[in-house]
GROMACS .gro file of C-alpha atoms in nm:
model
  330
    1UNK     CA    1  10.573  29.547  13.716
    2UNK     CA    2  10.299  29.688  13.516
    3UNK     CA    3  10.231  29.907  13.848
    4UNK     CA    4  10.542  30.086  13.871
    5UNK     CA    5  10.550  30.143  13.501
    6UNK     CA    6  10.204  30.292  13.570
    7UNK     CA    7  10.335  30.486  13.855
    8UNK     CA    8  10.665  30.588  13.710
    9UNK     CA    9  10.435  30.760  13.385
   10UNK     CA   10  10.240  30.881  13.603
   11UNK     CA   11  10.467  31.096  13.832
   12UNK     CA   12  10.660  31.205  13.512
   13UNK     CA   13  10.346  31.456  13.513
   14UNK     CA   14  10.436  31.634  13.821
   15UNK     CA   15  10.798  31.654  13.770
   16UNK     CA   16  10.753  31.836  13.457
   17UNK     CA   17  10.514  32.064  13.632
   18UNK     CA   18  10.783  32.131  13.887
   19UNK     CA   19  10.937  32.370  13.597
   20UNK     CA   20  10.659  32.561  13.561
   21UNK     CA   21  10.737  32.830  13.838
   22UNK     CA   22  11.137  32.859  13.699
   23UNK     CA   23  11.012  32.912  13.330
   24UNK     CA   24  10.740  33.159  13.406
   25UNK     CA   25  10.967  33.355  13.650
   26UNK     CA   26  11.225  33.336  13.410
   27UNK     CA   27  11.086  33.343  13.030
   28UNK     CA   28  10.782  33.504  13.084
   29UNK     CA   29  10.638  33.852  13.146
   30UNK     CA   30  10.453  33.907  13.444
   31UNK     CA   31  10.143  34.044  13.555
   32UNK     CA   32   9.964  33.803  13.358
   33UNK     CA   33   9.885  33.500  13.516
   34UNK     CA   34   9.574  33.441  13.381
   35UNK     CA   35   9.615  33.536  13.039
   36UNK     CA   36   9.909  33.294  13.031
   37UNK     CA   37   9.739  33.044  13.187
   38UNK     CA   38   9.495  33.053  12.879
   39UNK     CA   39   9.770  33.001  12.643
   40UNK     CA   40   9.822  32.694  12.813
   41UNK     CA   41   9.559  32.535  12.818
   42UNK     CA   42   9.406  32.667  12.457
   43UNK     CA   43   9.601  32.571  12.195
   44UNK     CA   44   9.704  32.283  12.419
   45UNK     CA   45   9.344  32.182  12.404
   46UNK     CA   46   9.279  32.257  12.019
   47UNK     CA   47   9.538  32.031  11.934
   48UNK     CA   48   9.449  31.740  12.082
   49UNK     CA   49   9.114  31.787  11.983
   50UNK     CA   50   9.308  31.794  11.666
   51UNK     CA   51   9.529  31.479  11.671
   52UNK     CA   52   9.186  31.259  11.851
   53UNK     CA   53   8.955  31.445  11.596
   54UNK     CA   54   8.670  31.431  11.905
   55UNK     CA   55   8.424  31.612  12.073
   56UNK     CA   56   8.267  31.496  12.391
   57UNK     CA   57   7.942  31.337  12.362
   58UNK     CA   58   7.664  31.624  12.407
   59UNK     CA   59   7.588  31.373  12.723
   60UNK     CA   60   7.910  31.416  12.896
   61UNK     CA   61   7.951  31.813  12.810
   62UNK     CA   62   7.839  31.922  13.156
   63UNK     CA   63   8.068  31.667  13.336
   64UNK     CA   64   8.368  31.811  13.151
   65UNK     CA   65   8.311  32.157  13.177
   66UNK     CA   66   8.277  32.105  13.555
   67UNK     CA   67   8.597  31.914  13.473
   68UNK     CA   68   8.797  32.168  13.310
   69UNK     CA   69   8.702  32.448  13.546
   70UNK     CA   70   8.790  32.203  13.865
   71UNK     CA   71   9.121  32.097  13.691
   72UNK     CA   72   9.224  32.398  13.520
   73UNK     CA   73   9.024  32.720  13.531
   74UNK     CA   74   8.932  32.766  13.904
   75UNK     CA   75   9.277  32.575  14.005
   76UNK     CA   76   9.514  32.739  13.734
   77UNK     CA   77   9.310  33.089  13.875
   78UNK     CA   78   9.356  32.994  14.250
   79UNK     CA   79   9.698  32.895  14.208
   80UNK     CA   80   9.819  33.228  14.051
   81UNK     CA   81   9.627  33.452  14.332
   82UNK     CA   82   9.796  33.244  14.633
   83UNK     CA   83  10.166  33.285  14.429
   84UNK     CA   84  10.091  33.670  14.410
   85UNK     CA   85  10.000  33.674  14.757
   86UNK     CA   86  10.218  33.473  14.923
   87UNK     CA   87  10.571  33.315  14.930
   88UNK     CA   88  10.608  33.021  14.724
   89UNK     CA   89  10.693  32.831  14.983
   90UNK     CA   90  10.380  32.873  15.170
   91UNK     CA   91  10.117  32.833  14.851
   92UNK     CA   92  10.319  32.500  14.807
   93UNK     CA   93  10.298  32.391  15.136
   94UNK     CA   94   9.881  32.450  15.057
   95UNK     CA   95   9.870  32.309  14.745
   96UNK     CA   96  10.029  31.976  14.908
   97UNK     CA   97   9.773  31.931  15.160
   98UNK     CA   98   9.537  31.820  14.866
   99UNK     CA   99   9.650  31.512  14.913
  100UNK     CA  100   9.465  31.489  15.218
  101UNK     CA  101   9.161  31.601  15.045
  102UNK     CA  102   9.203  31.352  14.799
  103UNK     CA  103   9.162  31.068  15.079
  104UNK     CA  104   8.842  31.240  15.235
  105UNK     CA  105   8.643  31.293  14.879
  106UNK     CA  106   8.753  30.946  14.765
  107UNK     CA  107   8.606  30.783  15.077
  108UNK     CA  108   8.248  31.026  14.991
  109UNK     CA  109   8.241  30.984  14.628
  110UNK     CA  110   8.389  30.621  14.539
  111UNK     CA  111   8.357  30.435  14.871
  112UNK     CA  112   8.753  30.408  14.894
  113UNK     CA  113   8.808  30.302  15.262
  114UNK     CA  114   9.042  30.563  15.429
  115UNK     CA  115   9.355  30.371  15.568
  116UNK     CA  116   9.542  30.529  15.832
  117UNK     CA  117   9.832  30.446  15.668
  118UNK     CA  118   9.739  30.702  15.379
  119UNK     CA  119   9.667  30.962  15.599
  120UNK     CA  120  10.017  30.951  15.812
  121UNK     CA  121  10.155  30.926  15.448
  122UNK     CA  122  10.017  31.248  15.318
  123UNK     CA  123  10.040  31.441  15.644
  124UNK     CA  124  10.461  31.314  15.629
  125UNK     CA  125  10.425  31.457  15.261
  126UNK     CA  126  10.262  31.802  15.367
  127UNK     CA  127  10.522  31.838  15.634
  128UNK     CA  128  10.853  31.716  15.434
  129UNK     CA  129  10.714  32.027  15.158
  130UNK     CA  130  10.692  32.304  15.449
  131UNK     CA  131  11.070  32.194  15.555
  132UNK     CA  132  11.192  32.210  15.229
  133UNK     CA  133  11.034  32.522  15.086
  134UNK     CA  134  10.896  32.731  15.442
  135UNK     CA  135  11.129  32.986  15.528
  136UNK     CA  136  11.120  33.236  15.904
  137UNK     CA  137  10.984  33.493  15.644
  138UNK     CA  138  10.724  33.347  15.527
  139UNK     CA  139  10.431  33.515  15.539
  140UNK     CA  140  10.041  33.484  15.609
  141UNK     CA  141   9.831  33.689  15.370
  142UNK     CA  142   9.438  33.623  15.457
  143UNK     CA  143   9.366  33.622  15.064
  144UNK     CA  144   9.646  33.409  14.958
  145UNK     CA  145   9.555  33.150  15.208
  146UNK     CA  146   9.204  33.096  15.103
  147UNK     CA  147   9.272  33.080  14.720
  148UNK     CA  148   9.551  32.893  14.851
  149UNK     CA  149   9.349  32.638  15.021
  150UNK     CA  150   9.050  32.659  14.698
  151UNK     CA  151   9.261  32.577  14.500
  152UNK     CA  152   9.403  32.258  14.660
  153UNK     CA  153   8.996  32.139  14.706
  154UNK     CA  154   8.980  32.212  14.330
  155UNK     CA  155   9.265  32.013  14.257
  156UNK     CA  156   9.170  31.748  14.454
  157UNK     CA  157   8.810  31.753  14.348
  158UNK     CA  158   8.878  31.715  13.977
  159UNK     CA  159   9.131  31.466  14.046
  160UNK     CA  160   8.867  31.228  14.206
  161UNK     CA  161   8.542  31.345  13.987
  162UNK     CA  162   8.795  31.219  13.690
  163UNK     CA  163   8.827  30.923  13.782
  164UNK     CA  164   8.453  30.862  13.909
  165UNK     CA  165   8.361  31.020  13.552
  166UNK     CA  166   8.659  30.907  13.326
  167UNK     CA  167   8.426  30.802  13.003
  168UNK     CA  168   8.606  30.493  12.783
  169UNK     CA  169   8.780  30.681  12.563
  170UNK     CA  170   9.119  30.750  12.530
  171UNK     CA  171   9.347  30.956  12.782
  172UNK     CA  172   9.455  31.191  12.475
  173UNK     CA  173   9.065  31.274  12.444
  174UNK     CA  174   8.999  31.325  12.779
  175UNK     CA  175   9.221  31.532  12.833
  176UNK     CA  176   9.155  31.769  12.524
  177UNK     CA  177   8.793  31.761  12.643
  178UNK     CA  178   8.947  31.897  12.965
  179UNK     CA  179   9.178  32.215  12.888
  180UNK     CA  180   8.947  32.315  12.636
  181UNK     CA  181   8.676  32.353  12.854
  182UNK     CA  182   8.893  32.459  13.104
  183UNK     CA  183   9.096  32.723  12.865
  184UNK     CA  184   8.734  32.869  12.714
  185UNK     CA  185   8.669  32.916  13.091
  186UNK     CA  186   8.997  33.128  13.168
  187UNK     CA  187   8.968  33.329  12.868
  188UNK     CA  188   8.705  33.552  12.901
  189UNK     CA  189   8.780  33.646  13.293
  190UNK     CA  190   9.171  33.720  13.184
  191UNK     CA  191   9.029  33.925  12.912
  192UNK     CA  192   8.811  34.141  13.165
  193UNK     CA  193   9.062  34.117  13.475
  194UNK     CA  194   9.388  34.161  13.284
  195UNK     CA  195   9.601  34.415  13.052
  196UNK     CA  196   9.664  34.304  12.718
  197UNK     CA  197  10.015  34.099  12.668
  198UNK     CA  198  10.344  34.283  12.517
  199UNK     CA  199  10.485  34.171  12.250
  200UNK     CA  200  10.619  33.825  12.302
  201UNK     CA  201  10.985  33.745  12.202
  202UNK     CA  202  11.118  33.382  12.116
  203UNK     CA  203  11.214  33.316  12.406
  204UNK     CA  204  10.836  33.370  12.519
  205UNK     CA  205  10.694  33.163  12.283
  206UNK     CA  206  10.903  32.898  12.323
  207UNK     CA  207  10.841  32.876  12.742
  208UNK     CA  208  10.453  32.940  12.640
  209UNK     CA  209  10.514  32.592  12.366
  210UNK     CA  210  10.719  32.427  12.679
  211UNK     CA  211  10.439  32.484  12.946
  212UNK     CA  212  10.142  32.385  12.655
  213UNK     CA  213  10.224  32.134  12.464
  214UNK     CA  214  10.444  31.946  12.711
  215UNK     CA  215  10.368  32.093  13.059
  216UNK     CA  216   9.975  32.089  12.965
  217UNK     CA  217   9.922  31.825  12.660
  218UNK     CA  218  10.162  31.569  12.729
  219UNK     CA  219  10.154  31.568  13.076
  220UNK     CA  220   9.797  31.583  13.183
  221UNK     CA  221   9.772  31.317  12.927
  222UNK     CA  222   9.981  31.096  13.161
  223UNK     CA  223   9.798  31.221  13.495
  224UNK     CA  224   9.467  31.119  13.342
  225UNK     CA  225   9.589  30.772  13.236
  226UNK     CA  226   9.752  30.740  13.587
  227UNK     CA  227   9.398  30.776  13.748
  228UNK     CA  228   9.231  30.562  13.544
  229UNK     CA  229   9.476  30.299  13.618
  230UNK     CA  230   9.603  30.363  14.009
  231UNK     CA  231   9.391  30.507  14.318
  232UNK     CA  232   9.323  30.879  14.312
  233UNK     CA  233   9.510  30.897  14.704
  234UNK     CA  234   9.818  30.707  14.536
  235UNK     CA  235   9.786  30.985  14.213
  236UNK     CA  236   9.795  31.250  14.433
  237UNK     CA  237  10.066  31.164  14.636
  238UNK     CA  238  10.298  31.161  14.331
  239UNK     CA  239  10.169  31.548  14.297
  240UNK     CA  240  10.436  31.564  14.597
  241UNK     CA  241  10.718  31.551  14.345
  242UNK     CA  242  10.628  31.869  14.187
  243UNK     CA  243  10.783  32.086  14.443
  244UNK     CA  244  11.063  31.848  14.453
  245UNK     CA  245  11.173  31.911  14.142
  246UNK     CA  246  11.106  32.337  14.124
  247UNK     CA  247  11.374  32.304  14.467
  248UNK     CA  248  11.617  32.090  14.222
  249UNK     CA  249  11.591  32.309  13.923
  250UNK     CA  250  11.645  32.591  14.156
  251UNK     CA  251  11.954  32.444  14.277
  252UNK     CA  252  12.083  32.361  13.930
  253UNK     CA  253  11.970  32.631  13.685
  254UNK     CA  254  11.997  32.944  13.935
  255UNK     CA  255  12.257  32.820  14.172
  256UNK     CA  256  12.021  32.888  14.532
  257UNK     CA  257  12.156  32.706  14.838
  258UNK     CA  258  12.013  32.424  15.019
  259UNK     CA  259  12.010  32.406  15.370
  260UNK     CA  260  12.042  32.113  15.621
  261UNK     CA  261  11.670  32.138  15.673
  262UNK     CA  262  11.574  32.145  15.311
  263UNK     CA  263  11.754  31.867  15.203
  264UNK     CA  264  11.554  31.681  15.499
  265UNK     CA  265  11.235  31.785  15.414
  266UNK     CA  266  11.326  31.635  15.081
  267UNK     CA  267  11.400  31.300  15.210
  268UNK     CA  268  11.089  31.336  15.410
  269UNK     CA  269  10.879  31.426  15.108
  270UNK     CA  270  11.036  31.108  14.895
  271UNK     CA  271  10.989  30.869  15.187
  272UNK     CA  272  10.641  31.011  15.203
  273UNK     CA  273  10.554  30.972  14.818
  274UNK     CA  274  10.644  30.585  14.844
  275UNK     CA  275  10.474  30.509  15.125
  276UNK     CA  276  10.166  30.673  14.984
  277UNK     CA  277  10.196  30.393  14.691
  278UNK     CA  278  10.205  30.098  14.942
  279UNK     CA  279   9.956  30.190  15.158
  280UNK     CA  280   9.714  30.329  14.886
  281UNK     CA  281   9.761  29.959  14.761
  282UNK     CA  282   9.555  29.713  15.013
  283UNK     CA  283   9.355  29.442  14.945
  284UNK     CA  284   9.035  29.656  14.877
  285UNK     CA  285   9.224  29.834  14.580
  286UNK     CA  286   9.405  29.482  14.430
  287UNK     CA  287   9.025  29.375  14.463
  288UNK     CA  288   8.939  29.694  14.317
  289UNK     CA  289   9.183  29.680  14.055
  290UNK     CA  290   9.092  29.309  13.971
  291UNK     CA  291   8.718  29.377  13.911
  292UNK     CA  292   8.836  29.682  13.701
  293UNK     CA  293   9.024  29.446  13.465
  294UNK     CA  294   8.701  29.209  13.433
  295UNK     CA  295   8.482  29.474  13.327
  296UNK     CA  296   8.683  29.570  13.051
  297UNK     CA  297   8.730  29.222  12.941
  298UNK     CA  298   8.371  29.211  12.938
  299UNK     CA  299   8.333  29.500  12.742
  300UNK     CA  300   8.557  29.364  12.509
  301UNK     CA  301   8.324  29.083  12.460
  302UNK     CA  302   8.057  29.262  12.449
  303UNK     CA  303   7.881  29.275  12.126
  304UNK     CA  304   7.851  29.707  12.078
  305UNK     CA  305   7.598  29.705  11.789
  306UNK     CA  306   7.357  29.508  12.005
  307UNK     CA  307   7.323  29.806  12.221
  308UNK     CA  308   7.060  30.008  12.233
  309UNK     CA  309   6.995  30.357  12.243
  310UNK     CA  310   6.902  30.397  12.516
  311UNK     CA  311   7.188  30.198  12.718
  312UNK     CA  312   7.417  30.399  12.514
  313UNK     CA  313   7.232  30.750  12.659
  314UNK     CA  314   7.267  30.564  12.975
  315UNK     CA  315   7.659  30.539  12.964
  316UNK     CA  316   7.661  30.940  12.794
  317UNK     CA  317   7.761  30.755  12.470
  318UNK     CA  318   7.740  30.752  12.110
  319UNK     CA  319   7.781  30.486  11.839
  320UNK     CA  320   8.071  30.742  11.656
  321UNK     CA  321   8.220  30.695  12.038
  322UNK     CA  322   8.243  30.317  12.030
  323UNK     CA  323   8.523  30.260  11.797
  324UNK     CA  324   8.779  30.374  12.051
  325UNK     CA  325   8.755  30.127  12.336
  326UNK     CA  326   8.907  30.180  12.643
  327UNK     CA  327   9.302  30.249  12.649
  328UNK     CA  328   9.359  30.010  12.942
  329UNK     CA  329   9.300  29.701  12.710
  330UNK     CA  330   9.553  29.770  12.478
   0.00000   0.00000   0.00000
């Protein structure tokens, strides 16, 4: 129970993120991808860091900036050159196939076994998206397909370094650690690359307060505290719902049609997004999962002001750090 609760949070992230391309089309100016992009993640950032009152440990700063530029700056950047260069259809169709990446860095970085399972799962997923957004127009921009497929590897890269590197601290912190580093990355290169913003009406600020504090803050909150509690290939299968939802809203908010094929490719994508939680659950990860639930009743036990120094350098920890255990054990 406490897995699909886990799971049901956690894909709550991507479905939220499956607005993001009908709010900036529609309540945003364009041209400014990257600008925007740092008003998302910014104050998004500053206000966690806020609410958690935290800093990362001076230990852990070069972790999260690599971090925040794999999960926001580089991806966020990535994302917006493949959507100016190529249908939408296509640069989802790329994003998707970070799923598979997801499986190949998790095998080289945490030692998850690759089960073929997973793989037929995510290559179901990645076909199910092309039906549903591909069109006979779509075309093949050299450009668009590189940043295209960068910025999948980014995604996918962050999403398993986060998990490999999650520190015990709360979601809320990691992820303010995150977009800030990630926002103070995007700044400066919109600020060269890009012409300043018009004025912004309501209507701007409030899709800018939409995509930050829910569609940034709240949400990556979620997709952090998903990883730290389900296997990255399992995460990143739920990212599958994200296009999902931008065909829905589509549908809904600006009446476009939905074709035979579409509506399969749907189907296909769903199918696909369970199967990637079954399979991505085998013994190794219930094993995995087990041992993760000893260690932190062990560190629970553990007496913190017996540790040294130099153990706490060790784990790129401080004793301020300490008095937020791990959310997991709550």
């Amino acid at each position: 129970m406490a897995r699909i609760s886990d799971i049901f949070l956690t894909a709550l992230a991507p479905a939220v993120w499956g607005s993001t391309y009908i709010v900036t089309t529609e309540a945003l100016p364009g041209g400014h991808p990257l600008t925007l992009a740092a008003l998302r993640a910014l104050p998004a950032g500053f206000l966690l860091l806020a609410l958690t009152r935290s800093f990362p440990p001076l230990a852990l700063m070069g972790r999260i900036l690599i971090l925040g530029v794999l999960n926001f700056g580089l991806f966020w950047t990535m994302l917006f050159i493949a959507a100016d260069r190529l249908p939408g259809g296509v640069a989802a169709t790329l994003g998707a196939v970070q799923a598979l990446m997801v499986i190949v860095l998790a095998r080289a970085w945490l030692g998850t076994p690759i089960m073929r399972g997973a793989v037929v799962a995510a290559v179901a997923g990645v076909a199910g998206v092309a039906l549903l957004l591909l069109g006979p127009a779509a075309a093949l921009d050299p450009v668009g397909i590189l940043a295209g497929v960068l910025g999948a590897a980014s995604m996918a890269a962050g999403t398993v370094l986060s998990r490999k590197w999650a520190p015990p601290v709360s979601a809320l912190r990691f992820t303010a650690w995150q977009l800030t580093a990630g926002g103070l990355v995007l700044l400066p290169v919109a600020m060269l690359v890009e012409p300043a913003l018009p004025s912004l009406s309501a209507t701007n600020w409030l899709a800018l307060a939409w995509l930050g504090l829910i569609g940034a803050a709240a949400t990556y909150g979620l997709w952090f505290r998903g990883l730290a509690r389900l296997e990255p290939a399992a995460v990143s299968m739920l990212g599958m719902v994200s296009p999902l939802v931008a065909v829905a809203l589509g549908w809904l908010w600006l009446n476009q049609s939905l074709t035979p094929l579409q509506i399969l490719g749907g189907g296909i994508v769903l199918a696909s997004v369970w199967a990637g939680q079954i399979t991505n659950r085998g013994p190794q990860s219930r094993s995995g999962i087990v041992m993760g639930d000893r260690r932190r009743k062990r560190t629970l036990a553990v007496d913190f002001g017996a540790l040294s120094e130099h153990r706490l350098n060790d784990l790129g920890l401080s004793r301020a750090y300490l008095v937020d255990p791990a959310p997991t054990t709550r």
